XYZ file of C-alpha atoms in Angstrom:
735
model
C -21.218 3.323 -26.053
C -21.531 2.149 -29.612
C -18.784 -0.499 -29.511
C -18.770 -3.579 -27.360
C -17.006 -3.079 -24.042
C -14.375 -5.785 -23.594
C -13.142 -4.709 -20.151
C -13.443 -1.701 -17.871
C -12.512 -0.542 -14.411
C -10.540 1.861 -12.270
C -6.816 2.047 -12.889
C -3.991 4.435 -12.142
C -3.044 7.012 -14.746
C 0.739 7.158 -14.326
C 2.957 9.829 -15.877
C 5.668 12.377 -15.395
C 5.650 16.116 -15.431
C 7.956 17.939 -17.750
C 10.424 18.558 -14.925
C 10.728 14.799 -14.441
C 8.496 14.406 -11.364
C 6.010 11.557 -11.430
C 2.288 11.829 -10.735
C -0.573 9.366 -10.455
C -4.362 9.772 -10.777
C -7.281 7.399 -10.474
C -9.018 7.137 -13.849
C -11.780 4.934 -15.215
C -10.454 2.955 -18.205
C -12.716 1.415 -20.841
C -11.453 -1.078 -23.435
C -13.707 -1.507 -26.438
C -13.255 -3.646 -29.526
C -11.441 -0.827 -31.331
C -10.701 1.771 -28.672
C -8.951 2.275 -25.325
C -10.127 5.357 -23.413
C -10.096 6.741 -19.900
C -12.352 9.123 -17.968
C -12.302 11.021 -14.691
C -15.251 8.995 -13.489
C -17.360 6.100 -14.723
C -18.820 7.283 -18.049
C -22.526 7.802 -18.530
C -24.479 8.498 -21.703
C -22.179 10.068 -24.310
C -19.518 11.420 -21.969
C -16.333 12.518 -23.749
C -13.179 10.694 -22.573
C -10.020 12.489 -21.495
C -7.948 10.543 -24.000
C -8.396 7.711 -26.475
C -6.172 5.323 -28.410
C -7.369 3.476 -31.512
C -6.617 -0.245 -31.192
C -5.490 -2.110 -34.306
C -2.962 -4.765 -35.264
C -0.069 -2.317 -34.939
C -0.644 -1.680 -31.236
C 1.688 -2.943 -28.548
C 1.449 -3.454 -24.796
C 4.756 -2.694 -23.157
C 5.631 -3.797 -19.629
C 7.281 -1.037 -17.614
C 7.549 -3.014 -14.384
C 7.407 -1.353 -10.982
C 7.524 2.420 -10.771
C 7.889 4.351 -7.536
C 6.022 7.583 -6.753
C 7.430 9.000 -3.520
C 7.835 5.455 -2.211
C 4.452 4.312 -3.528
C 4.846 1.409 -5.969
C 2.620 0.709 -8.978
C 2.787 -1.786 -11.854
C 2.950 0.107 -15.140
C 1.825 -0.790 -18.674
C 2.231 1.400 -21.750
C -0.068 0.945 -24.743
C 0.954 2.515 -28.052
C 0.687 2.166 -31.823
C 3.866 1.152 -33.618
C 3.100 3.534 -36.485
C 2.538 6.435 -34.088
C 4.818 5.485 -31.216
C 4.684 8.930 -29.605
C 0.943 8.566 -29.092
C 0.497 6.255 -26.112
C -1.480 5.686 -22.934
C 0.420 4.768 -19.782
C -1.671 3.002 -17.165
C -0.825 1.317 -13.893
C -2.310 -0.887 -11.186
C -1.738 -1.193 -7.469
C -1.408 -4.960 -7.741
C 0.159 -7.125 -10.401
C -2.941 -9.291 -10.871
C -4.925 -6.344 -12.183
C -2.064 -5.293 -14.456
C -1.861 -8.812 -15.915
C -5.619 -8.916 -16.543
C -5.520 -5.615 -18.433
C -2.476 -6.731 -20.407
C -4.219 -9.954 -21.397
C -7.438 -8.171 -22.399
C -5.656 -5.548 -24.509
C -3.522 -8.187 -26.237
C -6.690 -10.164 -26.961
C -8.211 -7.154 -28.748
C -4.956 -6.605 -30.660
C -4.943 -10.256 -31.736
C -8.489 -9.913 -33.063
C -7.376 -7.130 -35.387
C -4.225 -8.970 -36.427
C -6.307 -11.943 -37.432
C -8.270 -9.679 -39.772
C -5.115 -8.349 -41.482
C -3.906 -9.612 -44.893
C -1.780 -12.736 -44.851
C 1.368 -10.770 -45.599
C 0.714 -8.465 -42.655
C 3.009 -8.452 -39.695
C 2.247 -10.636 -36.733
C 2.697 -9.311 -33.253
C 6.112 -9.539 -31.618
C 6.517 -8.736 -27.965
C 9.288 -6.308 -27.180
C 9.587 -7.647 -23.690
C 12.895 -9.350 -23.111
C 12.635 -13.057 -22.447
C 14.781 -14.016 -19.506
C 17.866 -16.009 -20.265
C 20.447 -15.633 -22.984
C 20.405 -13.723 -26.238
C 22.940 -15.253 -28.626
C 24.865 -16.475 -25.639
C 25.087 -13.116 -23.928
C 23.245 -11.927 -20.859
C 21.434 -8.626 -21.380
C 22.976 -5.794 -19.423
C 21.155 -2.884 -17.869
C 22.323 -0.630 -20.704
C 20.405 -2.728 -23.217
C 16.982 -2.239 -21.669
C 15.725 0.804 -23.525
C 16.943 -0.495 -26.874
C 15.152 -3.778 -26.291
C 11.881 -1.881 -26.120
C 12.429 0.756 -28.738
C 14.880 -0.453 -31.375
C 12.514 -2.621 -33.465
C 9.766 0.026 -33.557
C 11.182 1.793 -36.597
C 11.625 -1.384 -38.597
C 9.384 -4.002 -40.101
C 9.160 -7.050 -37.935
C 11.482 -9.730 -39.328
C 9.834 -12.805 -37.793
C 6.139 -12.823 -38.718
C 5.401 -16.133 -36.974
C 7.205 -15.456 -33.692
C 4.854 -16.122 -30.800
C 4.231 -13.564 -28.093
C 6.402 -14.088 -25.053
C 4.677 -13.643 -21.736
C 7.713 -13.222 -19.538
C 7.599 -9.898 -17.727
C 10.992 -8.383 -17.073
C 14.317 -7.744 -18.735
C 17.355 -9.917 -18.242
C 19.220 -9.384 -14.976
C 22.197 -7.014 -14.814
C 25.563 -8.595 -15.557
C 26.547 -8.428 -11.887
C 23.680 -10.729 -10.849
C 23.724 -14.435 -11.530
C 20.355 -16.142 -11.942
C 20.654 -19.126 -9.617
C 17.063 -20.199 -10.371
C 17.947 -21.446 -13.857
C 19.263 -24.939 -14.412
C 22.806 -24.871 -15.758
C 23.296 -26.815 -18.969
C 25.435 -26.814 -22.053
C 23.621 -23.809 -23.479
C 25.015 -21.751 -20.631
C 28.528 -23.124 -20.806
C 29.936 -19.708 -21.622
C 28.602 -18.213 -18.395
C 31.132 -16.172 -16.405
C 33.517 -18.361 -14.430
C 32.607 -16.453 -11.270
C 29.240 -18.182 -11.338
C 30.641 -21.683 -11.121
C 29.743 -21.808 -7.444
C 26.156 -22.278 -8.572
C 26.799 -24.766 -11.363
C 25.673 -27.635 -9.153
C 22.360 -29.336 -9.805
C 22.170 -31.067 -6.425
C 22.016 -29.554 -2.976
C 22.663 -31.373 0.287
C 19.748 -31.480 2.711
C 21.054 -30.048 5.956
C 17.971 -30.248 8.178
C 14.215 -29.763 8.396
C 13.212 -26.855 10.592
C 9.902 -24.993 11.104
C 8.339 -26.965 8.276
C 11.133 -25.963 5.881
C 13.822 -27.990 4.172
C 17.193 -26.290 4.633
C 19.756 -27.092 1.931
C 23.484 -26.332 1.802
C 25.960 -26.432 -1.033
C 28.524 -29.237 -0.764
C 31.805 -28.136 0.797
C 33.767 -29.743 -2.024
C 32.189 -27.442 -4.596
C 32.961 -24.375 -2.485
C 36.643 -25.356 -2.472
C 36.665 -25.234 -6.264
C 35.878 -21.521 -6.166
C 38.867 -19.321 -5.373
C 37.383 -15.861 -5.876
C 35.262 -15.895 -2.689
C 36.776 -14.739 0.627
C 37.154 -17.309 3.388
C 34.631 -15.410 5.499
C 31.858 -15.912 2.912
C 29.335 -18.534 3.945
C 28.285 -21.501 1.907
C 25.172 -20.912 -0.116
C 22.087 -22.093 1.759
C 18.463 -22.127 0.750
C 15.168 -22.771 2.480
C 12.312 -24.452 0.617
C 8.735 -24.383 1.850
C 5.130 -24.403 0.678
C 2.864 -21.394 1.290
C -0.908 -21.530 0.815
C -1.218 -18.364 -1.244
C -0.920 -17.307 -4.859
C 2.421 -16.398 -6.420
C 1.246 -12.812 -6.837
C 0.309 -12.435 -3.172
C 3.677 -13.773 -2.036
C 5.602 -11.722 -4.595
C 4.035 -8.457 -3.494
C 4.753 -9.234 0.147
C 8.383 -10.075 -0.650
C 8.814 -6.851 -2.619
C 7.445 -4.655 0.153
C 9.547 -2.930 2.763
C 6.840 -1.319 4.872
C 5.612 -2.178 8.351
C 4.040 -5.483 7.260
C 7.488 -6.966 6.709
C 8.034 -7.031 10.475
C 5.197 -9.555 10.686
C 6.956 -12.267 8.662
C 10.679 -11.400 8.349
C 12.373 -11.601 11.752
C 15.711 -10.410 10.302
C 14.280 -7.137 8.954
C 14.853 -3.846 10.763
C 14.429 -1.225 8.039
C 14.676 -0.840 4.278
C 15.011 2.061 1.863
C 15.007 2.627 -1.858
C 18.333 4.113 -2.919
C 17.823 4.263 -6.689
C 15.226 3.022 -9.158
C 17.228 1.837 -12.162
C 14.201 0.721 -14.168
C 10.907 -1.071 -13.661
C 12.634 -4.359 -12.807
C 15.883 -3.298 -11.191
C 16.419 -1.198 -8.071
C 19.168 -0.548 -5.556
C 18.102 -0.958 -1.945
C 19.433 -0.324 1.539
C 18.504 -3.027 4.036
C 19.360 -3.109 7.736
C 19.315 -6.515 9.404
C 17.918 -7.335 12.830
C 20.105 -10.219 14.020
C 19.699 -11.696 17.503
C 23.153 -13.288 17.968
C 24.565 -11.606 21.110
C 23.478 -8.095 20.029
C 25.242 -6.501 23.009
C 28.633 -7.610 21.665
C 28.092 -7.795 17.891
C 27.407 -4.711 15.807
C 24.318 -4.697 13.585
C 24.736 -5.464 9.876
C 23.384 -3.581 6.889
C 23.352 -4.148 3.135
C 23.373 -2.161 -0.090
C 22.351 -4.405 -2.966
C 20.796 -4.467 -6.402
C 17.443 -6.252 -6.657
C 16.094 -7.576 -9.941
C 12.753 -9.289 -10.566
C 10.837 -10.898 -13.406
C 7.751 -12.991 -14.041
C 8.241 -16.213 -16.025
C 6.001 -17.863 -18.594
C 4.721 -20.419 -16.071
C 3.498 -17.728 -13.666
C 6.481 -18.007 -11.329
C 8.417 -15.016 -10.002
C 12.149 -14.618 -9.585
C 13.711 -12.016 -7.268
C 17.515 -11.826 -7.269
C 19.944 -9.981 -4.948
C 23.613 -9.085 -5.093
C 25.555 -6.474 -3.137
C 27.002 -3.432 -4.820
C 28.344 -0.049 -3.830
C 26.422 3.164 -4.436
C 27.494 6.769 -3.978
C 24.268 7.626 -2.128
C 24.494 4.646 0.221
C 27.838 4.717 1.957
C 28.695 3.015 5.254
C 26.222 3.871 7.990
C 27.358 4.829 11.527
C 27.145 1.966 14.001
C 26.787 -0.736 11.328
C 29.046 -3.250 9.604
C 28.395 -3.439 5.849
C 27.774 -7.091 4.948
C 28.083 -8.459 1.402
C 25.557 -10.630 -0.457
C 27.383 -12.776 -2.987
C 24.090 -14.105 -4.345
C 20.558 -14.524 -3.076
C 16.870 -14.031 -3.639
C 13.510 -15.777 -3.958
C 12.073 -18.243 -6.463
C 8.266 -18.288 -6.168
C 6.672 -21.110 -8.203
C 3.018 -22.223 -8.451
C 1.955 -25.708 -7.367
C -1.299 -27.548 -7.997
C -4.099 -26.409 -5.644
C -5.127 -28.741 -2.848
C -8.665 -28.763 -1.422
C -9.406 -25.633 -3.428
C -6.599 -23.640 -1.802
C -3.706 -22.192 -3.821
C -0.245 -23.563 -3.087
C 3.109 -22.042 -3.934
C 6.649 -23.295 -3.456
C 8.969 -20.603 -2.115
C 12.741 -20.993 -2.319
C 14.906 -18.455 -0.511
C 18.644 -18.638 -1.223
C 21.379 -16.637 0.467
C 25.142 -16.624 0.237
C 26.437 -13.829 2.417
C 29.594 -12.544 4.049
C 28.598 -10.824 7.293
C 32.080 -9.311 7.686
C 33.442 -8.204 11.041
C 35.731 -9.902 13.556
C 33.190 -12.469 14.716
C 32.848 -14.186 11.346
C 36.403 -15.502 11.187
C 36.614 -16.636 14.816
C 33.094 -17.846 15.640
C 31.706 -20.030 12.862
C 28.330 -20.397 14.543
C 27.684 -16.639 14.208
C 27.264 -16.681 10.441
C 25.361 -19.980 10.399
C 22.917 -18.750 13.057
C 22.273 -15.441 11.296
C 21.903 -17.084 7.895
C 19.283 -19.503 9.181
C 17.449 -16.626 10.835
C 17.238 -14.880 7.454
C 16.108 -18.044 5.643
C 13.411 -18.599 8.268
C 11.436 -15.807 6.606
C 9.916 -18.509 4.362
C 8.229 -19.968 7.447
C 7.184 -16.436 8.361
C 5.490 -16.071 4.974
C 3.665 -19.377 5.425
C 2.358 -18.445 8.863
C 1.454 -14.903 7.801
C -0.869 -16.169 5.091
C -2.225 -18.956 7.320
C -3.235 -16.450 9.995
C -4.645 -13.580 7.951
C -7.814 -13.020 5.944
C -6.361 -10.188 3.881
C -5.947 -12.542 0.926
C -9.649 -12.050 0.224
C -9.026 -8.364 -0.466
C -6.899 -6.902 -3.255
C -3.238 -7.016 -2.254
C -1.841 -4.154 -0.291
C 0.347 -1.527 -1.870
C 4.022 -2.366 -1.482
C 5.493 0.750 0.113
C 9.163 1.606 0.288
C 10.802 4.584 1.948
C 13.045 6.553 -0.399
C 16.510 6.990 1.030
C 16.860 10.469 -0.452
C 14.184 11.665 1.958
C 16.629 11.445 4.859
C 18.823 14.075 3.293
C 16.105 16.443 2.142
C 15.956 18.255 5.465
C 19.691 18.922 5.378
C 19.404 20.166 1.812
C 16.722 22.621 2.879
C 19.162 24.185 5.323
C 21.485 25.073 2.441
C 21.352 28.475 0.826
C 19.375 28.687 -2.407
C 22.495 29.121 -4.519
C 24.106 26.010 -3.017
C 22.296 23.587 -5.297
C 23.686 20.148 -5.887
C 26.172 20.317 -8.765
C 24.379 17.572 -10.690
C 20.839 18.879 -10.127
C 20.789 21.040 -13.280
C 22.067 18.176 -15.414
C 19.427 15.876 -13.955
C 16.635 18.329 -14.728
C 17.898 18.857 -18.271
C 18.142 15.122 -18.835
C 14.620 14.652 -17.469
C 13.263 17.305 -19.816
C 14.988 15.730 -22.824
C 13.735 12.255 -21.975
C 10.215 13.437 -21.219
C 9.587 15.259 -24.457
C 8.898 12.153 -26.509
C 6.221 10.138 -24.752
C 2.656 10.579 -23.613
C 3.494 9.424 -20.095
C 5.263 12.738 -19.559
C 2.294 14.849 -20.607
C 0.153 16.904 -18.247
C -3.061 16.766 -20.215
C -5.174 15.533 -17.294
C -3.313 17.040 -14.356
C -6.314 19.009 -13.238
C -5.679 18.675 -9.531
C -2.193 18.240 -8.156
C -0.416 19.187 -4.966
C 2.491 21.541 -5.446
C 5.808 19.722 -5.497
C 7.199 21.831 -2.660
C 4.177 20.979 -0.546
C 4.557 17.296 -1.355
C 8.199 17.375 -0.358
C 7.505 19.191 2.912
C 4.763 16.771 3.872
C 6.922 13.804 2.917
C 9.903 14.875 5.026
C 7.991 15.690 8.184
C 5.871 12.544 8.164
C 6.726 9.742 10.547
C 5.714 7.220 7.893
C 6.292 8.616 4.390
C 4.410 5.726 2.807
C 1.254 6.543 4.742
C 1.838 10.244 4.228
C 1.883 9.699 0.484
C -1.523 8.043 0.619
C -2.812 10.990 2.651
C -1.558 13.362 -0.022
C -3.098 11.244 -2.770
C -6.337 11.047 -0.851
C -6.415 14.809 -0.524
C -5.878 15.638 -4.169
C -9.572 16.033 -4.875
C -11.751 16.175 -1.790
C -15.096 17.882 -1.551
C -14.518 20.478 1.148
C -17.178 19.677 3.707
C -15.854 21.644 6.672
C -16.607 25.365 7.002
C -13.782 27.842 6.745
C -14.638 29.772 9.941
C -14.307 28.258 13.397
C -17.269 28.086 15.773
C -17.178 29.957 19.095
C -17.490 27.180 21.676
C -17.942 29.435 24.702
C -21.740 29.568 24.318
C -22.153 25.783 24.504
C -22.125 23.703 27.662
C -22.850 20.200 28.958
C -22.836 18.667 32.412
C -19.691 16.566 31.731
C -16.711 18.900 31.874
C -14.016 19.225 29.241
C -10.384 18.858 30.331
C -7.536 18.570 27.816
C -4.932 17.368 30.331
C -3.667 13.812 29.828
C -4.082 12.792 33.477
C -7.550 14.324 33.946
C -10.440 12.217 35.291
C -14.216 12.147 34.800
C -14.068 14.393 31.736
C -13.909 14.505 27.962
C -11.689 16.013 25.318
C -11.509 15.978 21.529
C -9.571 12.977 20.266
C -7.041 13.541 17.497
C -8.411 12.317 14.180
C -5.051 10.745 13.311
C -5.656 8.191 16.069
C -8.156 6.526 13.722
C -7.572 4.918 10.334
C -10.235 5.342 7.666
C -10.666 4.392 4.037
C -8.346 6.251 1.670
C -9.153 7.751 -1.706
C -8.083 4.479 -3.353
C -9.735 2.054 -0.927
C -11.917 0.545 -3.663
C -8.815 -0.641 -5.483
C -6.185 -1.432 -2.855
C -8.068 -1.537 0.498
C -5.646 1.024 1.917
C -6.465 3.082 4.994
C -4.984 6.348 6.221
C -5.084 8.484 9.381
C -8.410 10.345 9.415
C -7.099 13.872 10.003
C -9.373 16.824 10.699
C -12.994 16.339 11.814
C -15.890 17.639 9.735
C -17.888 18.906 12.738
C -16.913 20.452 16.079
C -17.715 18.631 19.309
C -19.100 21.446 21.456
C -20.535 19.661 24.521
C -21.104 16.284 26.203
C -23.963 15.383 28.561
C -23.926 12.442 30.998
C -27.496 11.538 32.037
C -29.220 8.910 34.173
C -32.880 8.065 34.753
C -35.198 5.232 35.680
C -36.238 4.824 32.034
C -34.581 5.082 28.663
C -33.995 8.671 27.535
C -35.033 9.333 23.920
C -34.953 12.533 21.865
C -32.694 14.478 24.223
C -32.234 17.252 21.642
C -35.679 18.634 22.542
C -34.415 19.584 26.029
C -34.479 23.346 26.465
C -31.053 24.938 26.764
C -29.131 21.951 25.442
C -26.285 22.461 22.984
C -28.454 21.439 20.027
C -31.030 24.124 20.867
C -28.323 26.780 21.287
C -26.816 25.806 17.919
C -30.242 25.983 16.256
C -30.786 29.505 17.578
C -27.462 30.543 16.004
C -28.460 28.997 12.677
C -25.997 26.106 13.012
C -26.681 22.449 12.285
C -26.122 19.716 14.874
C -25.655 15.950 14.806
C -26.361 14.410 18.206
C -25.284 10.896 19.229
C -27.227 9.563 22.211
C -25.569 6.335 23.422
C -28.174 4.614 25.578
C -26.861 2.214 28.255
C -29.561 -0.068 29.741
C -29.704 -1.367 33.315
C -31.557 -0.960 36.577
C -30.546 2.659 36.128
C -30.504 3.823 32.527
C -27.608 5.992 31.395
C -27.165 8.148 28.299
C -23.997 9.766 27.047
C -24.827 12.488 24.557
C -22.348 14.058 22.110
C -23.225 17.296 20.314
C -21.392 17.861 17.017
C -22.032 21.237 15.353
C -21.281 22.814 11.976
C -22.301 26.123 10.454
C -23.834 24.416 7.430
C -23.867 21.161 5.510
C -22.273 21.169 2.075
C -24.982 20.388 -0.508
C -24.335 17.124 -2.325
C -21.762 15.893 0.181
C -21.943 12.381 1.620
C -22.746 13.814 5.054
C -25.651 15.834 3.660
C -27.024 12.748 1.895
C -26.745 10.824 5.168
C -28.602 13.510 7.134
C -31.433 13.741 4.597
C -31.508 10.060 3.618
C -33.892 7.367 4.779
C -33.247 5.068 7.735
C -32.153 2.184 5.514
C -29.398 4.290 3.970
C -28.375 5.641 7.364
C -28.186 2.172 8.929
C -25.984 0.958 6.089
C -23.513 3.837 6.467
C -23.274 4.985 10.108
C -19.949 3.758 11.471
C -18.268 3.786 14.875
C -14.538 3.240 15.436
C -13.849 2.402 19.124
C -10.543 2.233 20.944
C -9.381 1.764 24.528
C -5.960 3.463 24.877
C -5.883 2.775 28.612
C -7.489 -0.136 30.429
C -7.087 -3.786 31.315
C -6.010 -6.213 28.641
C -9.299 -8.135 28.649
C -11.318 -4.939 28.144
C -9.061 -3.742 25.324
C -9.375 -7.127 23.596
C -13.155 -7.227 24.092
C -13.772 -3.738 22.716
C -11.084 -3.903 20.031
C -10.591 -1.218 17.430
C -12.473 -2.689 14.467
C -14.926 -0.291 12.773
C -18.564 -1.205 13.333
C -21.662 -0.296 11.327
C -23.890 0.810 14.195
C -27.135 0.485 12.272
C -26.456 -3.186 11.558
C -25.135 -4.049 15.037
C -27.700 -2.328 17.270
C -31.025 -0.525 16.949
C -30.687 3.119 15.920
C -33.545 5.618 16.004
C -33.097 8.727 13.822
C -34.906 11.946 14.719
C -34.660 14.678 12.092
C -35.307 18.175 13.400
C -35.256 21.444 11.512
C -31.604 22.112 12.361
C -30.433 18.807 13.787
C -30.295 15.046 13.400
C -30.401 13.005 16.613
C -29.291 9.384 16.578
C -30.429 7.336 19.576
C -28.227 4.222 19.783
C -29.759 1.459 21.921
C -26.731 -0.565 23.003
C -28.932 -3.000 24.920
C -30.566 -4.199 21.683
C -27.521 -6.387 20.914
C -26.667 -9.401 23.079
C -22.991 -9.173 22.141
C -22.784 -5.424 22.777
C -24.646 -5.844 26.048
C -22.135 -8.460 27.201
C -19.172 -6.235 26.393
C -20.941 -3.314 28.062
C -21.402 -5.320 31.256
C -17.667 -5.954 31.307
C -16.841 -2.293 30.691
C -19.248 -0.696 33.167
C -17.718 -2.570 36.084
C -14.276 -1.015 35.488
C -15.322 2.198 33.741
C -13.438 4.444 36.177
C -10.137 2.824 35.105
C -10.682 3.279 31.374
C -9.785 5.843 28.748
C -12.073 5.320 25.748
C -11.849 6.860 22.264
C -14.815 6.928 19.872
C -14.976 8.234 16.319
C -18.193 8.632 14.325
C -18.315 8.761 10.539
C -20.355 7.939 7.463
C -18.961 4.983 5.548
C -17.816 5.790 1.997
C -18.289 3.019 -0.563
C -17.559 4.527 -3.990
C -14.573 6.445 -5.433
C -16.682 9.605 -5.595
C -17.380 9.374 -1.841
C -13.840 8.519 -0.759
C -11.787 9.308 1.244
C -13.746 8.875 4.463
C -13.946 11.819 6.857
C -14.792 11.753 10.546
C -17.929 13.507 11.749
C -16.031 13.847 15.009
C -14.114 11.972 17.691
C -14.081 12.117 21.482
C -12.010 10.743 24.351
C -13.722 9.893 27.660
C -11.329 9.580 30.606
C -12.054 7.659 33.847
C -15.793 8.278 33.841
C -17.658 8.214 37.183
C -21.208 6.814 37.214
C -22.126 9.091 40.121
C -21.427 12.209 38.046
C -24.453 11.534 35.802
C -27.498 13.768 36.375
C -31.235 13.327 35.816
C -32.276 15.511 32.863
C -35.481 17.519 32.632
C -37.055 16.235 29.445
C -40.293 17.759 28.172
C -42.888 15.328 26.824
C -42.416 14.597 23.157
C -45.165 16.496 21.271
C -45.308 13.733 18.693
């Protein structure tokens, strides 16, 4: 590249199709001193980019906040030129840190060009709304688009106005920002917010390392608009050893990880995405106060978030009604008067980041119990506030902070009604559907983010919808779909006839079978997704690349090497048919040596695939990539904990000997070469007849071009008997 590269890396190319549906791609973005461009893969030589944008002093970086793609959340930035506002590049990141870095780098390049402009040239003004008041009036949700777009057609009136770094528009009028100190500048605030006009809270107690505060009762009496059943506002304040960004992304998520730190959470759904900073959510509470007598509570509320100049994050809640989120059967609809999180950075201590987390809640749990049993609401409120302690312990007990933050995943509420809509006749479309499509087309015609210029591989919308509805976890299902958008097809189209292959250990697909093997479902194992390099996400593995055709269970007085040379074995039969085999020979040492041999067969290897490069690579490459994923679905607790389910690079853990034949690759795995593995093996062998063991073999993928990972194959061994092993007839090795 001729220009100096300022910053580069993989980002998400976010956009919308012309019918209003969103799409995302992984693209390699390169920021130079005068150009922003993106490619399908990391550029080499003079590769032509998919799209470019010339960077000068008229360019702007616009924050679009969080956008949801079938429940998958990304942080979106839009870069455009004020003089050509229809020509823009919309990019996104899976975590807010990466989005902030790109925003800072692009603004730095813009500033360099502005400094070179004539003195009467316009200085940069951010079109992001700074939280707070604008001429004494809180910005409403209807103002958001005009805040971004209105000044673009005019000359900028304040040439010396500094760039504002706050990310996020002002909150909707219905939400009061309790995180801001009330002073004379806010004296014209709505009278309904006077309940939060206090500057001092009363310390109620210290619990689980948190300070629990409560509003004074005298101030609550001054407010006459709240029902008697509404609780006093309470907040929990604690310190978490993590960055603000890590905590913010965990707070915003509503996937399975929330169960690990929020004991009041049962399920959550996205009802409507208003804009990048405002969304309407459904939230069902898991309260433990006499659940046999008290009905569960649920919430429908608007959630707003922003990032402040000091790096802190504000997340605000307030209940509201929504036509697509009516009362749910078996639940009492509670009401949040005000609530949310204030996540503020503190000075690091001993090199570890520290963040103060405040969680406020003022809620009316409704129902008969609230008015008659005062302890019910207090108990439930403290259970909800205790999530701050859950956050602290979650970060104290996990190492995931060293990896890029996970993707916050939310389940879209509309998905629950898709199946019922499919049962309707084609002419029974929703009355508003045509208007929605027309509106989407009108809105999408103006901006680059709605273009399809690099949609070279996309799943059909109907297929996406079908997969999404029938998935147990739509968030994971989305990642599977994204991972499958561009995969090198390594498996052959035709199935292999397994009747001609045999081994001495029998196959039995029944669940209660003993001393046998069967093929283990690939979805029992989680492997690296298409986007693992950027978000560390993993997905169910799915279909195997090779077919497991036979299993041998051998014993002998010495170690058995190169078992594929044995006449009549499955590898020899496959070679005669012109097929290729990968053989795993797991060698178990002892007074009697055992070998369990798995024969995986395919009609041919795909040239250029990761598996082909593994087969034909050198031993160093093979040792760095060969991976085993173990699991013990059935067995004693101590065995399951000892074996675990963590993937292991076999070539780095034990000695592996690779034997490359004309139509096969045999891998002899000497388990006895590792002291740790030998110790675990000694524990397992003694109770092997009581165990059900799953094993998956694969080649580790490290780069975006190699991802997602695919299993070579997987097997389940059920209640193996040592006495069923046989002594093989091995010919001397000619070598």
